[in-house]
PDB file of C-alpha atoms in Angstrom:
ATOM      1  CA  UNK A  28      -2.848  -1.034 -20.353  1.00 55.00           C
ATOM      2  CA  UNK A  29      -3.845  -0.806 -16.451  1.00 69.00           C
ATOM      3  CA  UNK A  30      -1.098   0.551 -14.044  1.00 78.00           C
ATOM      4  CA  UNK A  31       0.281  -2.440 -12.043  1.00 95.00           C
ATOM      5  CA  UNK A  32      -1.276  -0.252  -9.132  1.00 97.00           C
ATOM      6  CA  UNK A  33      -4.622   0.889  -8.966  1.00 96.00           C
ATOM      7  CA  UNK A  34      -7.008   2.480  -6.549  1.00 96.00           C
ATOM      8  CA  UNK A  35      -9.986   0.070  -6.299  1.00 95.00           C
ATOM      9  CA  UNK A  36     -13.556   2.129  -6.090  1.00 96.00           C
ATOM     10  CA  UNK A  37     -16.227   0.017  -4.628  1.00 94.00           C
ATOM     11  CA  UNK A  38     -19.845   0.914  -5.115  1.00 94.00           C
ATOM     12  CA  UNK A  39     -21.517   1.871  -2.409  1.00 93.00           C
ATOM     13  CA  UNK A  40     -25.300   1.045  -2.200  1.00 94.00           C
ATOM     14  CA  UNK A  41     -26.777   3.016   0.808  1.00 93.00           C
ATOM     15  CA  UNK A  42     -30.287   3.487   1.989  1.00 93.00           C
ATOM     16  CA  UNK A  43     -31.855   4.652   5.769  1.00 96.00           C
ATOM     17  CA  UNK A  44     -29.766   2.020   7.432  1.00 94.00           C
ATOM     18  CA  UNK A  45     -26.489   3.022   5.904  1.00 93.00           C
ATOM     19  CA  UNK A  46     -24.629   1.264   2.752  1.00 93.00           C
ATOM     20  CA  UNK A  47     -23.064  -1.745   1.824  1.00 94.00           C
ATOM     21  CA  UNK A  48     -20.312  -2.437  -0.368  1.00 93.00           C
ATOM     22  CA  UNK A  49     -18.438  -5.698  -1.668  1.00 92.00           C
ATOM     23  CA  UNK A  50     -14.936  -5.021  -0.698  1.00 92.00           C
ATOM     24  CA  UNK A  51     -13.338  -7.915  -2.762  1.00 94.00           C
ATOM     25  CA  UNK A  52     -15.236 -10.095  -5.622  1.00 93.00           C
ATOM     26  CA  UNK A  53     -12.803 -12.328  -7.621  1.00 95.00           C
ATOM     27  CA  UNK A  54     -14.575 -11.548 -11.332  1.00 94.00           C
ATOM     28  CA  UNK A  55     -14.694  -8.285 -10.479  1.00 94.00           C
ATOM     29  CA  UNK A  56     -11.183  -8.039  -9.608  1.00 94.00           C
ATOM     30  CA  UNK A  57     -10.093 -10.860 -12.691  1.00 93.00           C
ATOM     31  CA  UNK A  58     -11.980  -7.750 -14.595  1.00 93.00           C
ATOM     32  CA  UNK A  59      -9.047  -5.177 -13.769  1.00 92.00           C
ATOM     33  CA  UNK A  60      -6.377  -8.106 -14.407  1.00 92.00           C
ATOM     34  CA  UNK A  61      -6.386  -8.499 -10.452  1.00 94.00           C
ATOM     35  CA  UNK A  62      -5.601 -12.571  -9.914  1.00 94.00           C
ATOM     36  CA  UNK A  63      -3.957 -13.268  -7.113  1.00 95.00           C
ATOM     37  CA  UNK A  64      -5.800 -15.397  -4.143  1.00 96.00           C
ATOM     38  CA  UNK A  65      -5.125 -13.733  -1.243  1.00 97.00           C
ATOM     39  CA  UNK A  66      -4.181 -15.615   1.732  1.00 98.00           C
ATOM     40  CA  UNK A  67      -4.018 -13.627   5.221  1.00 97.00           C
ATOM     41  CA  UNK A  68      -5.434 -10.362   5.914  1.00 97.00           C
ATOM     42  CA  UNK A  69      -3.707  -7.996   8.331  1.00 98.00           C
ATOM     43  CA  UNK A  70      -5.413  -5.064  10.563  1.00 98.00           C
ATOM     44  CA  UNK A  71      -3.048  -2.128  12.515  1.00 98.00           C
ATOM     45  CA  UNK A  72      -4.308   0.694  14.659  1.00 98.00           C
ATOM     46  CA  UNK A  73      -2.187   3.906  14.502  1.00 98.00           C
ATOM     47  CA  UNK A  74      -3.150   5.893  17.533  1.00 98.00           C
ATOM     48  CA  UNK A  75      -1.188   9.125  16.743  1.00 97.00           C
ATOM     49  CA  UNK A  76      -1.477  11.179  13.271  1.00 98.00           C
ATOM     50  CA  UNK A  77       1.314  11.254  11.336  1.00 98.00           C
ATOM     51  CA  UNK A  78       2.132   7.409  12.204  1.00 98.00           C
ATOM     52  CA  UNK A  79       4.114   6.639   8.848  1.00 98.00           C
ATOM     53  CA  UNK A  80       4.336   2.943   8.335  1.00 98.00           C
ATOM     54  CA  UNK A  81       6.554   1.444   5.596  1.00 96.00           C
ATOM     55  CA  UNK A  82       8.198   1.300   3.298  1.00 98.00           C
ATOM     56  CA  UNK A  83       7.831  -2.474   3.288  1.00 98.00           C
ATOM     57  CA  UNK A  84       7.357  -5.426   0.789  1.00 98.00           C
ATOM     58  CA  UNK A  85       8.468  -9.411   1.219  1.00 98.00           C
ATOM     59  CA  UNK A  86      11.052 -10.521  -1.594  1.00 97.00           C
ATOM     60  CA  UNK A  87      10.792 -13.885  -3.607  1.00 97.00           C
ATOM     61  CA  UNK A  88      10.013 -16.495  -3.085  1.00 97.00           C
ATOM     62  CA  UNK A  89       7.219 -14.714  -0.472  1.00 98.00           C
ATOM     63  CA  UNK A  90       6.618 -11.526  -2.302  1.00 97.00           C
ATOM     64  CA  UNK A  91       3.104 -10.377  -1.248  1.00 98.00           C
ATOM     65  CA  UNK A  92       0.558  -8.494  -3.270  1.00 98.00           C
ATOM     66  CA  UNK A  93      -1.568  -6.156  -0.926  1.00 98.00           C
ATOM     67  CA  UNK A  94      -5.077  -4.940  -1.203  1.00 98.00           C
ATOM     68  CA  UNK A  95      -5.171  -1.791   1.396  1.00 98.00           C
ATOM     69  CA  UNK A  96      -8.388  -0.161   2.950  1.00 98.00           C
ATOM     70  CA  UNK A  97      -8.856   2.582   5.778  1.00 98.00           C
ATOM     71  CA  UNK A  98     -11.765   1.171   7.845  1.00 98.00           C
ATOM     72  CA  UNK A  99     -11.503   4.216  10.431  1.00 98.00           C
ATOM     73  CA  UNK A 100     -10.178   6.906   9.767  1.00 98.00           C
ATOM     74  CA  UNK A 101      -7.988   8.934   6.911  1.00 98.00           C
ATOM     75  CA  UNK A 102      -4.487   7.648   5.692  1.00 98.00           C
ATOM     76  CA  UNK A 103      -2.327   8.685   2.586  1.00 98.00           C
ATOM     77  CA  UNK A 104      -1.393   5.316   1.204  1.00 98.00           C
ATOM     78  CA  UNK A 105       1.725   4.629  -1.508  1.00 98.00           C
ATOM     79  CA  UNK A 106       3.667   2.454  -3.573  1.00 98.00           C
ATOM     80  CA  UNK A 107       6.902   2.628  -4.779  1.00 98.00           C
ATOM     81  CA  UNK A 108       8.219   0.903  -7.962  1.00 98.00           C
ATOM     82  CA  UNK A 109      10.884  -1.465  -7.091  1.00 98.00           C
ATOM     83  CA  UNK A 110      11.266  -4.278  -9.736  1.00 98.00           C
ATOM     84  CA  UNK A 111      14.563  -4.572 -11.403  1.00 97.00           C
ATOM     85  CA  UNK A 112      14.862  -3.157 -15.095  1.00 96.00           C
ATOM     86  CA  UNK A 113      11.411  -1.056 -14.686  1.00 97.00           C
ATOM     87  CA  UNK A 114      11.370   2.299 -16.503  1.00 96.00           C
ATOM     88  CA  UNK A 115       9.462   3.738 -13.849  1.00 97.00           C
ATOM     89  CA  UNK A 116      12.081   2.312 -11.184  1.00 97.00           C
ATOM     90  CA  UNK A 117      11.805   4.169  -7.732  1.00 97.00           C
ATOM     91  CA  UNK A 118       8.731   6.175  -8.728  1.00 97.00           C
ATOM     92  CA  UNK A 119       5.816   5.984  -6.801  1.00 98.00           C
ATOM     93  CA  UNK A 120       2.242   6.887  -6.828  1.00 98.00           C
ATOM     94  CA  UNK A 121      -0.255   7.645  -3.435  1.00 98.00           C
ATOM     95  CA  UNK A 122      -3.584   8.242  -2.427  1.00 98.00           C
ATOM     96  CA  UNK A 123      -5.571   9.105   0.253  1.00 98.00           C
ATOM     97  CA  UNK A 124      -7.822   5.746   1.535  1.00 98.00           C
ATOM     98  CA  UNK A 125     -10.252   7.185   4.063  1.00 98.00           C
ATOM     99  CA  UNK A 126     -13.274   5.173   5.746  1.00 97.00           C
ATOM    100  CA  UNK A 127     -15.329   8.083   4.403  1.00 97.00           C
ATOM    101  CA  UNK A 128     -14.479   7.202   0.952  1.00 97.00           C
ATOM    102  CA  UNK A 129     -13.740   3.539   1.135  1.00 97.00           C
ATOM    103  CA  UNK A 130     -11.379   3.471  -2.028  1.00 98.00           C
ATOM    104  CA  UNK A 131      -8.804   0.421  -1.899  1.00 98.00           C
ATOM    105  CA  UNK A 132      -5.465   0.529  -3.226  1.00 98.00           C
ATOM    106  CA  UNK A 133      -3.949  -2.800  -4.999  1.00 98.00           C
ATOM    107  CA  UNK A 134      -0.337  -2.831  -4.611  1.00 98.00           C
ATOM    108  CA  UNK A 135       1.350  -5.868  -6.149  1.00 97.00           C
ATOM    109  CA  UNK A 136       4.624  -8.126  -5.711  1.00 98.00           C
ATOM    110  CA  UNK A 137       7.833  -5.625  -6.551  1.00 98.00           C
ATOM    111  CA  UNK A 138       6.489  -2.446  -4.942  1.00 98.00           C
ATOM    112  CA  UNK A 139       7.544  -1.777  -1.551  1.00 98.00           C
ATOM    113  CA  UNK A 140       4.664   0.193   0.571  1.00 98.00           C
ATOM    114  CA  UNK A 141       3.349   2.765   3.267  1.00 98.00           C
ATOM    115  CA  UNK A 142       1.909   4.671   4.470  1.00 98.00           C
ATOM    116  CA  UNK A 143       1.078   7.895   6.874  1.00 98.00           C
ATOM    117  CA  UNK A 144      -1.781   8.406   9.028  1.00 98.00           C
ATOM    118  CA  UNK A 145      -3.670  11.976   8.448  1.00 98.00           C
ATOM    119  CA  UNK A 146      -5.683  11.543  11.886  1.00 98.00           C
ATOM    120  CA  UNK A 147      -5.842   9.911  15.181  1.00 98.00           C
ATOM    121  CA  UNK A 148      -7.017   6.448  15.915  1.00 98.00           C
ATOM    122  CA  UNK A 149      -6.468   4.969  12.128  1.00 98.00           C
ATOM    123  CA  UNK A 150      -7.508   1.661  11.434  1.00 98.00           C
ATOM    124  CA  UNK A 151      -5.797  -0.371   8.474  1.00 98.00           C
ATOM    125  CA  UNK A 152      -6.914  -3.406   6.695  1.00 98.00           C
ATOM    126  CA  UNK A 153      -5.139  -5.341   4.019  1.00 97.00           C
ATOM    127  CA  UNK A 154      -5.311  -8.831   2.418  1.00 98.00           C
ATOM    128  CA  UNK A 155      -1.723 -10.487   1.524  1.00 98.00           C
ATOM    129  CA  UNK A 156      -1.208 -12.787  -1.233  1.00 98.00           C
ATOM    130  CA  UNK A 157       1.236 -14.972   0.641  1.00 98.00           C
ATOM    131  CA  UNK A 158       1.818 -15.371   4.566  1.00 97.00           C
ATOM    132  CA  UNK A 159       4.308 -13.137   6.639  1.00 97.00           C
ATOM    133  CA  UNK A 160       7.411 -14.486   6.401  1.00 97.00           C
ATOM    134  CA  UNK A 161      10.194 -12.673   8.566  1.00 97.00           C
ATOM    135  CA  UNK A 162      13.256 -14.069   6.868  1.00 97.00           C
ATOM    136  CA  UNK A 163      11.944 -12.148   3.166  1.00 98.00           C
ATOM    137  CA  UNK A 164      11.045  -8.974   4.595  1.00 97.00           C
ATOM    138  CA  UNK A 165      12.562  -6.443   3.468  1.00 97.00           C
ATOM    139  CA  UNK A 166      12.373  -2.481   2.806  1.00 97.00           C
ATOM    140  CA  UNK A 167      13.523   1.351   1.945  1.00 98.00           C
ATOM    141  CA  UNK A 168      13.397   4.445   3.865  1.00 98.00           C
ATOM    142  CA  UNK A 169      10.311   6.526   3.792  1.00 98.00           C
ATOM    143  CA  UNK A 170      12.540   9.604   3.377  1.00 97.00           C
ATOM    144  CA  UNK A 171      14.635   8.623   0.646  1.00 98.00           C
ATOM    145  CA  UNK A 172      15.430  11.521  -1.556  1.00 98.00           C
ATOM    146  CA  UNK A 173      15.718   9.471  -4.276  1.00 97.00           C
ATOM    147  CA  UNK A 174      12.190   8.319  -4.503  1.00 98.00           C
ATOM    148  CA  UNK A 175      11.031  11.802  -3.260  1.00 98.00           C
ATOM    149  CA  UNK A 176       7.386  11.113  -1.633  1.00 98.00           C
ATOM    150  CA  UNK A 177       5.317  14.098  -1.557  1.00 97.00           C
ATOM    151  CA  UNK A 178       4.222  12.906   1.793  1.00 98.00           C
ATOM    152  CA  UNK A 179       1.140  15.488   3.435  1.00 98.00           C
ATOM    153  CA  UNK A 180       2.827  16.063   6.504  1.00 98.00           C
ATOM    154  CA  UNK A 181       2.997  19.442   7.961  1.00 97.00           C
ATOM    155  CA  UNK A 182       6.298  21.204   8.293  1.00 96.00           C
ATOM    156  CA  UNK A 183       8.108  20.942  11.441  1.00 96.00           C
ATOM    157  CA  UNK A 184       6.246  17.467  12.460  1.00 97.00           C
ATOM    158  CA  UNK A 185       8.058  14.540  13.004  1.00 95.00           C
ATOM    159  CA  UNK A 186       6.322  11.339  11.753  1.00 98.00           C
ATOM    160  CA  UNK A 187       6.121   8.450  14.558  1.00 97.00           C
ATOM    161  CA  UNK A 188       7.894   5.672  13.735  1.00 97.00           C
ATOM    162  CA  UNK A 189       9.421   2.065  14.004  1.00 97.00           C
ATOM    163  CA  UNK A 190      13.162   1.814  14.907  1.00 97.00           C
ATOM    164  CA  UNK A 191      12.837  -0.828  11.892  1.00 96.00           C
ATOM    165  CA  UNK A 192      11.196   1.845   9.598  1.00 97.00           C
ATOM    166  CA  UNK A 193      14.108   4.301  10.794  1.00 96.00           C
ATOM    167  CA  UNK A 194      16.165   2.459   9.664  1.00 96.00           C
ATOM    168  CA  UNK A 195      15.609   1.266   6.314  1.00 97.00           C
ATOM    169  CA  UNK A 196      18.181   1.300   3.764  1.00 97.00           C
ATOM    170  CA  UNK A 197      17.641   3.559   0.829  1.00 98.00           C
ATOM    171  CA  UNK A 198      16.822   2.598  -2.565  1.00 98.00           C
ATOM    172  CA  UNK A 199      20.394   2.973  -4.063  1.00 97.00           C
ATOM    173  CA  UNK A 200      21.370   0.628  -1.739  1.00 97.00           C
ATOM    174  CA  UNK A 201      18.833  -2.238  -2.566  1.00 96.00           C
ATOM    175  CA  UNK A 202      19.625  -4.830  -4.867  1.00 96.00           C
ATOM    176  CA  UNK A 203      16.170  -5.674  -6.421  1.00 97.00           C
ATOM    177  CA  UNK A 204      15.094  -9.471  -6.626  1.00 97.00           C
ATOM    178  CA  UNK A 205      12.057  -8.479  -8.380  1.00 97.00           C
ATOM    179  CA  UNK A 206      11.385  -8.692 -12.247  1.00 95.00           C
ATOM    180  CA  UNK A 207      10.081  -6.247 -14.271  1.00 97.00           C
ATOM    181  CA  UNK A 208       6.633  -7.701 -16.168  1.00 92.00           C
ATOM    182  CA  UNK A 209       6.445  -5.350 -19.002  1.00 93.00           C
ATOM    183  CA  UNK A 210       3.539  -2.781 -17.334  1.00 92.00           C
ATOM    184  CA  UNK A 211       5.226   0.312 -15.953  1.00 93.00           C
ATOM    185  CA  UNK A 212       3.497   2.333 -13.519  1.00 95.00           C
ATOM    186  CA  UNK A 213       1.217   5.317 -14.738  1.00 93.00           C
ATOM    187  CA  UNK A 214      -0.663   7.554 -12.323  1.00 93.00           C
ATOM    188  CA  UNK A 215      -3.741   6.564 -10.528  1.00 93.00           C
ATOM    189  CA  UNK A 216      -7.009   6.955 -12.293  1.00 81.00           C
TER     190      UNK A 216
END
């Protein structure tokens, strides 16, 4: 059984010109047990490293799955297990999404998400299952103790970000909406 998030690969197929690559195909995805349609896609710029964004997700009846790419830049991207009942509840897996190595991460509906910039001038991509929707968003703090993210920023530095993301309450103090489907998360292949 697949981790309910997974770090998408795609092929590359270069020659003198450069490469190309096929970001999102629905059999390939329907392959990995990927079906959602995806309805909006988002784009950010981070102009400072160590611009931490998250930890966000929408609750039901909006809950968004996300499909993440670093189109400039390097980022260190994760998800956190937040669905009610979940073994692996409040655990969370990351990886680095560069524009060098064009890996995608798929983050589905009951894991909140973020993410930290590694250099200047990042530029972030994701589709979105279902549209924003202000009155369902919702999130935890990026520094929750509870969770523990291992998050590569150097001692001393102080991550830029959001009054909202400062903000967040921490897990302990979120009462999850989401359901727990049976697949706990496992470690990124």
């Amino acid at each position: 059984m697949t981790s309910p998030v997974q770090i998408i690969r795609p092929k590359r197929h270069g020659d003198a010109r450069g490469w190309f690559t096929e970001i999102h195909s629905v059999p390939t995805f329907t392959k990995l047990g990927i079906t959602c349609t995806f309805v909006q896609d988002n784009h950010s710029l981070s102009a400072q490293a160590f611009t931490l964004r998250g930890l966000h997700f929408q609750i039901p009846p909006r809950g968004q799955d996300k499909l993440v790419r670093c189109i400039r830049g390097r980022i260190f991207d994760v998800a956190i297990d937040v669905r009610a009942g979940s073994p692996s509840y409040g655990e969370w897996v990351g990886a680095e999404l560069s524009a060098e190595n064009g890996h995608q991460l798929f983050i589905p509906i009951g894991f909140a998400h973020g993410f930290v910039t590694l250099e200047p001038d990042c530029e972030v991509t994701y589709k979105c299952s279902d549209i924003y929707a202000p009155e369902c968003d919702g999130g935890v703090r990026w520094d929750d103790p509870q969770i523990g993210i291992d998050w590569p920023i150097p001692s001393g530095v102080v991550p830029e970000l959001s009054s909202k993301d400062a903000n967040q309450p921490m897990l302990a103090d979120f009462d999850s909406p989401f359901v727990y489907n049976g697949r706990p998360l496992t470690p990124l292949a």
